[in-house]
XYZ file of N, CA and C in Angstrom:
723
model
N -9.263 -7.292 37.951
C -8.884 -7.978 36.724
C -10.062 -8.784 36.176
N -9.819 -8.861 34.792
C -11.226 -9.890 34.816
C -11.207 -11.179 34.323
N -12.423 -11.781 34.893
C -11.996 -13.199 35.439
C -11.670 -14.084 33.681
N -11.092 -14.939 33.894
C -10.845 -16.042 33.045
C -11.679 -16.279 31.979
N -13.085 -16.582 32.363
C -13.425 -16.723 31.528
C -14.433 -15.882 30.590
N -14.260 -14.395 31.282
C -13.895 -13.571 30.252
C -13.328 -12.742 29.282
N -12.051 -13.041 29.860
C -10.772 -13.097 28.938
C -10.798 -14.224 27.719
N -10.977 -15.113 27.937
C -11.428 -16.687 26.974
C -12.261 -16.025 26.450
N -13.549 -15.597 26.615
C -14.461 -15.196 25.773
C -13.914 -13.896 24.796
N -13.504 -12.432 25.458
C -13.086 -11.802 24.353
C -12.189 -12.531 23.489
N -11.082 -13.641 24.345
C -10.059 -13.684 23.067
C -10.868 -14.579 21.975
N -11.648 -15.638 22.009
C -12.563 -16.269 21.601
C -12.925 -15.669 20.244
N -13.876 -14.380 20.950
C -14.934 -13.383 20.113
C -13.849 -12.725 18.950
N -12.326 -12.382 19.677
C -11.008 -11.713 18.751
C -10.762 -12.932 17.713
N -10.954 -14.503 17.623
C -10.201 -15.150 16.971
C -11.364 -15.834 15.586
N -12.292 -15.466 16.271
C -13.720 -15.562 15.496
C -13.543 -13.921 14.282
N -13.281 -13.329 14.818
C -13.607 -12.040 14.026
C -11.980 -12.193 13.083
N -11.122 -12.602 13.400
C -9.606 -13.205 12.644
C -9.938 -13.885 11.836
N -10.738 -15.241 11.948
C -11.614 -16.360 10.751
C -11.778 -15.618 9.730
N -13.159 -14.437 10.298
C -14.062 -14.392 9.486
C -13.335 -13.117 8.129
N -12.156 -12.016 8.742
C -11.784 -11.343 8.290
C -10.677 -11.931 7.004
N -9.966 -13.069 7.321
C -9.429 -13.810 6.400
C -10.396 -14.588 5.194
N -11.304 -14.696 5.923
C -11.996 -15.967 5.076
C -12.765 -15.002 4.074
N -13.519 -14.176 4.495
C -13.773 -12.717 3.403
C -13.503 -12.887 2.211
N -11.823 -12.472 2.249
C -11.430 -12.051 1.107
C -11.059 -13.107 0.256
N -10.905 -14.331 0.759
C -10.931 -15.672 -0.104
C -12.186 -15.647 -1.283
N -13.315 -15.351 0.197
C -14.829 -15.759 -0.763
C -15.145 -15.043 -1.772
N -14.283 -13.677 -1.947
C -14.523 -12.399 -2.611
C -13.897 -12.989 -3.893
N -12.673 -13.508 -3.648
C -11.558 -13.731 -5.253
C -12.619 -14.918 -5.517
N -12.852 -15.747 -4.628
C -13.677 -16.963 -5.393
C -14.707 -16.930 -6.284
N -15.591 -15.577 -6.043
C -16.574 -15.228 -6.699
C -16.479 -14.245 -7.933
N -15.373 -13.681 -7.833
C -14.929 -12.849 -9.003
C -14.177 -13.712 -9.669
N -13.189 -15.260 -9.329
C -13.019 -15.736 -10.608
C -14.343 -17.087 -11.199
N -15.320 -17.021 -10.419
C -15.910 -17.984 -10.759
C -17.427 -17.193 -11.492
N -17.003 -15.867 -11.694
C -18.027 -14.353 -12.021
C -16.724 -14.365 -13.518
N -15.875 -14.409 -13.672
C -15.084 -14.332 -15.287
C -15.234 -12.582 -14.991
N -15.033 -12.521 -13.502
C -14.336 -10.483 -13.450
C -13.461 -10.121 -14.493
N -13.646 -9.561 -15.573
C -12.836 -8.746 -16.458
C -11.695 -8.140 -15.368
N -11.573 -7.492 -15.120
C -10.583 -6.777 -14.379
C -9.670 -8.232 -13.917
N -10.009 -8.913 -13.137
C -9.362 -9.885 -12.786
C -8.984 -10.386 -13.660
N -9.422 -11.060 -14.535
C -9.380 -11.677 -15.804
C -7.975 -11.048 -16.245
N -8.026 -9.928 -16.570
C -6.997 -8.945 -17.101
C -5.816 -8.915 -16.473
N -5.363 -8.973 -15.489
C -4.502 -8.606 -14.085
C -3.871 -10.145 -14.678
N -4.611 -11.482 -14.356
C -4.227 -12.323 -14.366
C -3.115 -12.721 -15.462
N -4.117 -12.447 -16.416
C -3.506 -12.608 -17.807
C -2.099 -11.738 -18.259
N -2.398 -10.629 -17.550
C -1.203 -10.282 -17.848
C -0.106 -9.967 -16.822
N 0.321 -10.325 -15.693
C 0.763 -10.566 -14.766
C 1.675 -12.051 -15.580
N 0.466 -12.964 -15.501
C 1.022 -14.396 -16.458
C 1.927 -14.092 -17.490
N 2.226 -13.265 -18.453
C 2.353 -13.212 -19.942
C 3.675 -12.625 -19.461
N 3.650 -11.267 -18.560
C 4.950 -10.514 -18.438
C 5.944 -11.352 -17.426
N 5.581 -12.219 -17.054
C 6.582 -13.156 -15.735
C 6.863 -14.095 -16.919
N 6.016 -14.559 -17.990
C 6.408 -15.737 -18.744
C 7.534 -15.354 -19.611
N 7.324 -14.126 -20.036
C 8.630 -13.347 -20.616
C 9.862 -13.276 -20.125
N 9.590 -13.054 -18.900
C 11.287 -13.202 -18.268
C 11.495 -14.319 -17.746
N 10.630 -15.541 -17.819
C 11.472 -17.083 -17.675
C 11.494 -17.635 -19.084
N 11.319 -17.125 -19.759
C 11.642 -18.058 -21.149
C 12.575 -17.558 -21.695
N 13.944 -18.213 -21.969
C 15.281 -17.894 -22.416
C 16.104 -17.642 -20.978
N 15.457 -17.911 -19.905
C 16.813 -18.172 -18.100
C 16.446 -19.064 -17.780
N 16.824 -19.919 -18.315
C 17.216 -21.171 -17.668
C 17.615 -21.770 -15.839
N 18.551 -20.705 -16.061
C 19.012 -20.770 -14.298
C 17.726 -20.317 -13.810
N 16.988 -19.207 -13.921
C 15.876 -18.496 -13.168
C 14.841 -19.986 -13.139
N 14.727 -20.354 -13.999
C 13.239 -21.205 -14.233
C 13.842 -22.770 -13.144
N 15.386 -22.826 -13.472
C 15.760 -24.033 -12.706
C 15.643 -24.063 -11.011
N 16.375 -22.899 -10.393
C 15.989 -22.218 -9.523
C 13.983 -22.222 -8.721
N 13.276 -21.486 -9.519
C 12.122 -21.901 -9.272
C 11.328 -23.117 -8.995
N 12.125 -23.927 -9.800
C 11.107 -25.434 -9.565
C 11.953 -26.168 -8.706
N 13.218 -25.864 -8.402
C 13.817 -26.666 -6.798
C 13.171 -26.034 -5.879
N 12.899 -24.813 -5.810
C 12.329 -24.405 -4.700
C 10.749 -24.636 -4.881
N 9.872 -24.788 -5.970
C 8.359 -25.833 -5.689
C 8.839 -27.082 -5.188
N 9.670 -27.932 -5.690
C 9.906 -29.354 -4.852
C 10.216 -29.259 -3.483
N 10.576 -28.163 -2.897
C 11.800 -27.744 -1.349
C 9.926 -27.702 -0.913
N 8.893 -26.874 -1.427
C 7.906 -26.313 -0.275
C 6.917 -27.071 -1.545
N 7.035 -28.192 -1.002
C 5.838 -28.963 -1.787
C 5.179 -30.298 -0.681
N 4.400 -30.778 -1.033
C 4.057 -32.075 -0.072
C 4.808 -33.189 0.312
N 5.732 -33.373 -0.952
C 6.807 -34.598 -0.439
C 7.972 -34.107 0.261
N 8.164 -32.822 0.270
C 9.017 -32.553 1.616
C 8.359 -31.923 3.103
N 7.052 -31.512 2.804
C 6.112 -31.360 3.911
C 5.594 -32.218 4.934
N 5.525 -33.222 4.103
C 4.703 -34.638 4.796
C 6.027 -35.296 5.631
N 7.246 -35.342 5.261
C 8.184 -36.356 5.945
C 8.728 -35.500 7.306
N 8.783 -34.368 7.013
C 8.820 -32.482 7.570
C 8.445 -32.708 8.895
N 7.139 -32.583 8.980
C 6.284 -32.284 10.051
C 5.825 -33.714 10.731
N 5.891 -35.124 9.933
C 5.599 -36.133 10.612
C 6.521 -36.294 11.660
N 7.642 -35.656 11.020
C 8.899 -35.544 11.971
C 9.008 -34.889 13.461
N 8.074 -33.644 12.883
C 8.259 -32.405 14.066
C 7.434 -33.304 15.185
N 6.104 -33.882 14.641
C 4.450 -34.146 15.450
C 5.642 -35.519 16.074
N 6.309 -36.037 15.616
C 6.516 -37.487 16.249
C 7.656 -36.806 17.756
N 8.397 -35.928 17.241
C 9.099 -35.463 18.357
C 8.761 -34.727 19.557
N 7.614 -33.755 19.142
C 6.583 -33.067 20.279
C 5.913 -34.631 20.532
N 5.502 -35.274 19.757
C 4.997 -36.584 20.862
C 5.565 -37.522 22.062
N 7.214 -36.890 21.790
C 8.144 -37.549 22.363
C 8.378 -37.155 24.039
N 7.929 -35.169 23.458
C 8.148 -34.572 24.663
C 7.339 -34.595 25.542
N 7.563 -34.572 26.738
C 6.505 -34.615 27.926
C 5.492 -33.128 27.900
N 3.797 -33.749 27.577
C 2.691 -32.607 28.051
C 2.634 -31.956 26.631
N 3.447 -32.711 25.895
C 2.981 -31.738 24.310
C 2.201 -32.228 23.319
N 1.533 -33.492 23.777
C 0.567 -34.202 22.576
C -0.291 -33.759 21.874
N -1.085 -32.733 22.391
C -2.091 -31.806 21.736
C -1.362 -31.278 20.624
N 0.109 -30.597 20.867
C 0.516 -29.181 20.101
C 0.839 -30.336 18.678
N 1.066 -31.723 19.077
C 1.631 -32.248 17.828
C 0.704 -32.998 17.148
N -0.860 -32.810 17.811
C -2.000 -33.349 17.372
C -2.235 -32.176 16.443
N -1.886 -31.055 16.951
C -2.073 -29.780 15.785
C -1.478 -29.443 14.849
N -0.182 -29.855 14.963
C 0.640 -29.940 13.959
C 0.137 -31.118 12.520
N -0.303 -31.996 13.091
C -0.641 -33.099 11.993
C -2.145 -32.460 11.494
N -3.004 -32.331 12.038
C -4.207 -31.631 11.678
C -4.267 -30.952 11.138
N -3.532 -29.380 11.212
C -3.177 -28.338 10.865
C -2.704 -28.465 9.196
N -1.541 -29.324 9.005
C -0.831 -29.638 7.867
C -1.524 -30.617 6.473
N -2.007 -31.663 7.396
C -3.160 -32.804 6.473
C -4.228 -32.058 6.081
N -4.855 -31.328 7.091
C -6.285 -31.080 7.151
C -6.457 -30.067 5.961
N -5.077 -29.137 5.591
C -5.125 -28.225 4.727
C -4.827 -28.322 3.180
N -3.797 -29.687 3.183
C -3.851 -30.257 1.685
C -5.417 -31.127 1.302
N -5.777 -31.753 1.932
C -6.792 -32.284 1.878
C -8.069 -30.860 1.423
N -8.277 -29.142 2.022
C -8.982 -28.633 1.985
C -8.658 -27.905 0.795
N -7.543 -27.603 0.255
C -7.050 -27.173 -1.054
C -7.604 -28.629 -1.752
N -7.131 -29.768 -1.907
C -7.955 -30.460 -2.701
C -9.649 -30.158 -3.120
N -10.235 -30.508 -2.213
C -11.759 -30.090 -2.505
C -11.994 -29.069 -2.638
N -11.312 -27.705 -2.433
C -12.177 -26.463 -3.160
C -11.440 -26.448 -4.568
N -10.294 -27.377 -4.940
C -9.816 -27.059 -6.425
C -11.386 -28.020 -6.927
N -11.658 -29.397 -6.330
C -12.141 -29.899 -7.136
C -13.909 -29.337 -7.470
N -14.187 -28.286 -6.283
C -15.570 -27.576 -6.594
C -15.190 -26.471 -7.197
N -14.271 -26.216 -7.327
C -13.686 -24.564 -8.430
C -13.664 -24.934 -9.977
N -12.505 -26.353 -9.502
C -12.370 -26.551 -11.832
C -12.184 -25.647 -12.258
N -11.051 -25.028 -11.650
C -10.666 -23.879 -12.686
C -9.258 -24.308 -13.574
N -9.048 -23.871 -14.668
C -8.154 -24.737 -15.575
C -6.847 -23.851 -15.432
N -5.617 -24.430 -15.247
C -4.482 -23.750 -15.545
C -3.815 -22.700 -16.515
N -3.286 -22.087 -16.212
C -2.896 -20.850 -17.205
C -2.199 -22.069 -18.647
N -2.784 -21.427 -19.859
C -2.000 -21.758 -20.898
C -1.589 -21.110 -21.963
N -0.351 -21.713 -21.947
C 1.012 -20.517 -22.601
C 1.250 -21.529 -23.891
N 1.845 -20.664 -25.165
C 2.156 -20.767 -26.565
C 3.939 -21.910 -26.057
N 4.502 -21.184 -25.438
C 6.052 -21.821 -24.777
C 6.439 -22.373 -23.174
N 5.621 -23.423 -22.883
C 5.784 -23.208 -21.002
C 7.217 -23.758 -20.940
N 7.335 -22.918 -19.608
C 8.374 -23.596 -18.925
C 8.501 -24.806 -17.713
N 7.056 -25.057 -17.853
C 6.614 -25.970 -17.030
C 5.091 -26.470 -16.997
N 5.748 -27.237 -16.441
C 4.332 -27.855 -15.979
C 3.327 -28.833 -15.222
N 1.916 -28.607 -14.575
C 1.423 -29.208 -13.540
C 0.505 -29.521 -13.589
N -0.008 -30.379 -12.921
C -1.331 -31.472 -13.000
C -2.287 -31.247 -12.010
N -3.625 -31.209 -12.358
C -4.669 -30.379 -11.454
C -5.038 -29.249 -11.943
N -6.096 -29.251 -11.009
C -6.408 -27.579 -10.751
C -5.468 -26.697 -10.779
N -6.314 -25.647 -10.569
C -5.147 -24.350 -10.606
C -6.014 -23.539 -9.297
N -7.275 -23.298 -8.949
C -7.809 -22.428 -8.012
C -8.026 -23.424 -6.951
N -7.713 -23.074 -5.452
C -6.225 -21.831 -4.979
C -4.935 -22.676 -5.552
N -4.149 -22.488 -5.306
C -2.661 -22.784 -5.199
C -2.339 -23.587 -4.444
N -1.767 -25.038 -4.576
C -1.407 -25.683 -3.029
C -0.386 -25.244 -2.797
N 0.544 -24.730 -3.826
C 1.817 -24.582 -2.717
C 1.802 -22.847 -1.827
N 1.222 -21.992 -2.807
C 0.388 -20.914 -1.504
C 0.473 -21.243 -0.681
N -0.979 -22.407 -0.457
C -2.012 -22.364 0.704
C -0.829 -23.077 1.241
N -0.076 -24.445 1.031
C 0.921 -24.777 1.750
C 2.408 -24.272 2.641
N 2.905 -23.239 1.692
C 3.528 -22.499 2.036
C 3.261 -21.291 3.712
N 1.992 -20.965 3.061
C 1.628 -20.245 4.414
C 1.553 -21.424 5.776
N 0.854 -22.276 5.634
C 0.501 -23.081 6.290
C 1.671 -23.509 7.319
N 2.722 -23.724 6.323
C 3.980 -24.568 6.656
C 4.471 -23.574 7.740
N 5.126 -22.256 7.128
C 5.792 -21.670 7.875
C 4.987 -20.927 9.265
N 3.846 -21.157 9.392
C 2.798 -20.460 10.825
C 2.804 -22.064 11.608
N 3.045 -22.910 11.321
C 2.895 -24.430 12.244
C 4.619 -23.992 12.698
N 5.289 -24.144 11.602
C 6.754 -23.856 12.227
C 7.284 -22.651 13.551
N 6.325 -21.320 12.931
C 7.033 -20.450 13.798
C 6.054 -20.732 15.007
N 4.683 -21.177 15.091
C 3.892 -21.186 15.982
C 4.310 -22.524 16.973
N 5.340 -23.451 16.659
C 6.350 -24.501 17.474
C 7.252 -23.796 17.644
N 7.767 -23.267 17.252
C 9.420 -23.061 17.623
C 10.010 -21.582 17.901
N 8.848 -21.002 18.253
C 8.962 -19.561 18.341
C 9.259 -19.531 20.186
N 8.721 -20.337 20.947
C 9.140 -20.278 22.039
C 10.964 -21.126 22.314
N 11.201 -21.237 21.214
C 13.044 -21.260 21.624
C 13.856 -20.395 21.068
N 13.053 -19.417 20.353
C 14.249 -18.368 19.806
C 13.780 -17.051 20.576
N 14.719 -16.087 20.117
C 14.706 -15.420 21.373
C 15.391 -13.931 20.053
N 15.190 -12.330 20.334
C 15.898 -12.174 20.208
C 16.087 -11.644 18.426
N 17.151 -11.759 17.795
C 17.444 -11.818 16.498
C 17.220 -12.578 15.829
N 17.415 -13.703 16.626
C 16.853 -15.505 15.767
C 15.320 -14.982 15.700
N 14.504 -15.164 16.304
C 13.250 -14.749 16.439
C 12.815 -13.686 15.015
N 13.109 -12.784 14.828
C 12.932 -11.573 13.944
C 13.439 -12.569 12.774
N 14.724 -13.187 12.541
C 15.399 -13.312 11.199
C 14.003 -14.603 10.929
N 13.631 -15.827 12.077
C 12.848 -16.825 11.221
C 11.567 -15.937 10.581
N 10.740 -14.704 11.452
C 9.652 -14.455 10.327
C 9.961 -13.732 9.541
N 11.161 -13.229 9.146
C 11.702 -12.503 8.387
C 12.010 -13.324 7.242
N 12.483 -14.775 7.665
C 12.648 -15.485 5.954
C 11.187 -15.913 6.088
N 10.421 -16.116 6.949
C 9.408 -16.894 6.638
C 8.624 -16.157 5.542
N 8.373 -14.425 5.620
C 8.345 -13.528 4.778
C 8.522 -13.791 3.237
N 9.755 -13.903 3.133
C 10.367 -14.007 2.172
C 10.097 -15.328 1.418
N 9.990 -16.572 1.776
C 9.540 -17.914 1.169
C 8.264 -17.953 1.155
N 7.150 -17.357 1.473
C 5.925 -17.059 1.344
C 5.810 -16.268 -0.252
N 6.340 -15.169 -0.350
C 6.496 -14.334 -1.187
C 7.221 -14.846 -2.390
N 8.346 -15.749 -2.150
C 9.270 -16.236 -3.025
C 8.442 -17.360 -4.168
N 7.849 -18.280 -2.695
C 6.490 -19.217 -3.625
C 5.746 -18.809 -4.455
N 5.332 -18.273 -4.083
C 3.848 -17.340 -5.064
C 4.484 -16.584 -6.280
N 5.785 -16.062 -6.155
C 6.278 -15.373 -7.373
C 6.495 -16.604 -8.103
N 7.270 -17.916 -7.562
C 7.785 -18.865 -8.695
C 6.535 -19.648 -9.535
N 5.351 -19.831 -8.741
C 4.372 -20.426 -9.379
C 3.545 -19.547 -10.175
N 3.439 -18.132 -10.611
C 3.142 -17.442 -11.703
C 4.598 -17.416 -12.461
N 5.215 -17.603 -11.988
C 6.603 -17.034 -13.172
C 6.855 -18.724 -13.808
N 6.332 -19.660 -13.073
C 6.444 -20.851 -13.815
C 5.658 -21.595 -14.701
N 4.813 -20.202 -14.733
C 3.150 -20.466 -15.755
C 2.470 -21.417 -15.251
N 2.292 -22.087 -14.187
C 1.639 -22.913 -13.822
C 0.534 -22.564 -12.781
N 0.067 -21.094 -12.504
C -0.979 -20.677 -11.585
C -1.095 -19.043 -12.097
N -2.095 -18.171 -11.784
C -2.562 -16.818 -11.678
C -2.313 -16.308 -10.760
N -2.342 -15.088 -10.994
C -1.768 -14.244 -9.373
C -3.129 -14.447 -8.466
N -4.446 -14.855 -8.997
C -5.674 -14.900 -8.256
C -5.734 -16.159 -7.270
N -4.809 -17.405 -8.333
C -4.892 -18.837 -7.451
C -3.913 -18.276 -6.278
N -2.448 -17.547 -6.605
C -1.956 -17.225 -5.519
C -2.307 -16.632 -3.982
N -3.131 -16.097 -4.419
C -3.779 -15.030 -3.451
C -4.759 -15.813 -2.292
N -5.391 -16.563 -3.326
C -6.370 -17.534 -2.943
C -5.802 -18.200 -1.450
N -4.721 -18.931 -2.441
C -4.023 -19.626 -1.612
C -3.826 -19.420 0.115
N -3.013 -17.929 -0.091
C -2.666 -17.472 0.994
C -3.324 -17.757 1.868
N -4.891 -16.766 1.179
C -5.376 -16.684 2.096
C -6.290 -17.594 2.963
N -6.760 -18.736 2.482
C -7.232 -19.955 2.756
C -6.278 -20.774 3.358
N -4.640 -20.578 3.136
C -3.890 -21.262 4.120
C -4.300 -20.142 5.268
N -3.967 -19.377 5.518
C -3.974 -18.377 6.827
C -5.189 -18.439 7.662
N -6.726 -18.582 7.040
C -7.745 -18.636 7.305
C -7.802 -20.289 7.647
N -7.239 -21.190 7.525
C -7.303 -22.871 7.986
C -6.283 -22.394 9.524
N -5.599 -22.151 9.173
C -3.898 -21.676 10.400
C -5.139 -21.035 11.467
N -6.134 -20.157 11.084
C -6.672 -18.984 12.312
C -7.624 -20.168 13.230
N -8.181 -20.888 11.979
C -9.496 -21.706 12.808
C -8.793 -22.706 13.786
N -7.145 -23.591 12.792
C -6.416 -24.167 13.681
C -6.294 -23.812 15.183
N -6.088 -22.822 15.244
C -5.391 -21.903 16.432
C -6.500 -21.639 17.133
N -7.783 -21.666 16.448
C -8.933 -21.605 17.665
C -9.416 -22.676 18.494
N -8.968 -23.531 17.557
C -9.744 -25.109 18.067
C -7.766 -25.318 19.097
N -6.917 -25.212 19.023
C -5.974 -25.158 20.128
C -6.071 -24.941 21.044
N -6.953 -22.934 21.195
C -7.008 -22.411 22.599
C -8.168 -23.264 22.856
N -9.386 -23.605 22.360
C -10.433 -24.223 23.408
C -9.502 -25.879 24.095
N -8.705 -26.352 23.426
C -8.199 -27.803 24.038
C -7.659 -27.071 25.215
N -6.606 -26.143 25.048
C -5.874 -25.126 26.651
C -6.993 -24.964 27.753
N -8.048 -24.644 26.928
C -9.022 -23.999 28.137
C -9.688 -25.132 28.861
N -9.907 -26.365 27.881
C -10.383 -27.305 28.256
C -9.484 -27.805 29.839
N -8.540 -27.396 29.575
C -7.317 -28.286 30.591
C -7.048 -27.266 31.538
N -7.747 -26.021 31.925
C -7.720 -25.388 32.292
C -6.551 -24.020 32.328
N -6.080 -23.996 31.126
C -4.677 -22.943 30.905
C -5.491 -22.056 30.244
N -4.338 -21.098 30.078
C -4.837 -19.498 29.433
C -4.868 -19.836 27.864
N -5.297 -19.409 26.858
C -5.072 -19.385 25.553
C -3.866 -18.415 24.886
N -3.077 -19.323 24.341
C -2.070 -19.200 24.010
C -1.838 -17.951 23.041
N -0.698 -17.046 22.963
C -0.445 -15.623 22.186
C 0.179 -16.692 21.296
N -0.408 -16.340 19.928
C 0.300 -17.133 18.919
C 1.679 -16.149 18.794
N 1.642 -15.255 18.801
C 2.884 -14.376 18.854
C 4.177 -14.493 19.358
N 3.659 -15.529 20.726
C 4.542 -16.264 21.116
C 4.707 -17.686 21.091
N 4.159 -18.415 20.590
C 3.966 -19.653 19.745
C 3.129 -20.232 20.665
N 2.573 -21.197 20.296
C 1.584 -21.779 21.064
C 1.658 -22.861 22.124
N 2.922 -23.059 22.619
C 3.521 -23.552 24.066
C 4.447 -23.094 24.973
N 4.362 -21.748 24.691
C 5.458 -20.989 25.536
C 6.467 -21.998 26.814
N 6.082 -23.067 27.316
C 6.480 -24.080 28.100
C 7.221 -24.427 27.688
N 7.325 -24.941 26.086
C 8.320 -26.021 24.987
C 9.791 -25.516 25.213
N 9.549 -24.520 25.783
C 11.453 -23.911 26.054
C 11.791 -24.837 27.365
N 10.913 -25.235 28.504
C 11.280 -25.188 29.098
C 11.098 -26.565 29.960
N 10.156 -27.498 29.040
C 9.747 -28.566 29.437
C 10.757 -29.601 28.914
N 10.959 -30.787 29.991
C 12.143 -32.014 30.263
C 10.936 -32.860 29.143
N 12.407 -33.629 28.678
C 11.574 -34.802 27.574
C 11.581 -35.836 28.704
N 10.978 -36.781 27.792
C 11.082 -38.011 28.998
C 12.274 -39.095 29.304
């Protein structure tokens, strides 16, 4: 078998090459919208125009959309997870996972802040909005948040479901990922490019998260964790205090 710490090293070398494969395609949209890509340009614009069409005159649709930006936004994120990090702090041997949880979550609104504020890219503007938002527009926080949110969630709590529960949480997690990103172009308030952005710069913060995790494991001498199976496989099974 081979030894430890070259297992650590391939998985290491695997989570490095995960970074870099996410982070790619961020740098790619960044440069084609900060390049005024025609093609992009185009996509955007009209992606924007045909979603703005079918929220102007549904009311319910457009009302719908912006409860669910307030549901996966920062003021229900922040009270969210201070929650989760204070309760893994509660539990015995889990301080790290809820040191990651707060890191993970802060560290990524804070990193959507500063690339909106080195992007300055200006919000979509419409003749009739149905809304509207303050800031930047390149990436998306609630994207990048959205992803963010639901990979801290399933990457805690994936070691207590089991099963069907298991399948149905990334199965909505799926779906509210997807659901976000449709409501913030259909609410004229972002491009399908900030969306994208988003994603993928939440997912690419989530990969580096998850690297700087396994080196704290290794530090303490444990295996590095299958995010697949969340990142304390123990949490099922460990006594609080």
């Amino acid at each position: 078998m081979p030894r430890p710490d070259a297992r650590f090293g391939a998985r290491a070398a695997f989570a490095a090459v995960a970074i870099v494969l996410v982070a790619v395609p961020f740098g790619l949209l960044l440069f084609l919208v900060e390049d005024s890509w025609s093609p992009l340009l185009r996509l955007d614009g009209g992606v924007r125009d045909d979603l703005h069409d079918v929220a102007v005159g549904n009311d319910g649709l457009v009302s719908a959309l912006k409860v669910l930006s307030v549901i996966c936004s920062a003021i229900v994120y922040f009270p969210l997870f201070a929650a989760v990090a204070a309760w893994l702090a509660w539990r015995r041997d889990l301080p790290r996972l809820a040191a990651f949880v707060v890191v993970t979550v802060a560290g990524s609104a804070l990193l959507n802040l500063l690339v909106k504020l080195a992007v300055d890219r200006a919000r979509p503007v419409l003749d009739d909005p149905v809304a509207h938002a303050s800031g930047m527009s390149f990436p998306s926080g609630h994207a990048q948040g959205v992803i963010v949110a639901v990979s801290v969630l399933l990457l805690v709590f994936l070691p207590l479901l089991h099963g069907a529960w298991r399948a149905a949480a990334v199965a909505l997690a799926v779906v509210l990922v997807i659901a976000v990103g449709f409501a913030r172009v259909t609410l004229g308030v972002h491009f399908v490019s900030d969306v994208l952005a988003g994603y993928v710069l939440g997912a690419a913060w989530v990969a580096a998260m998850i690297a700087v995790f396994n080196a704290w494991r290794r530090e303490r001498g444990r295996a590095p964790a299958e995010p697949a199976r969340g990142l304390e496989p123990q949490l099922a099974s460990s006594r609080t205090r």
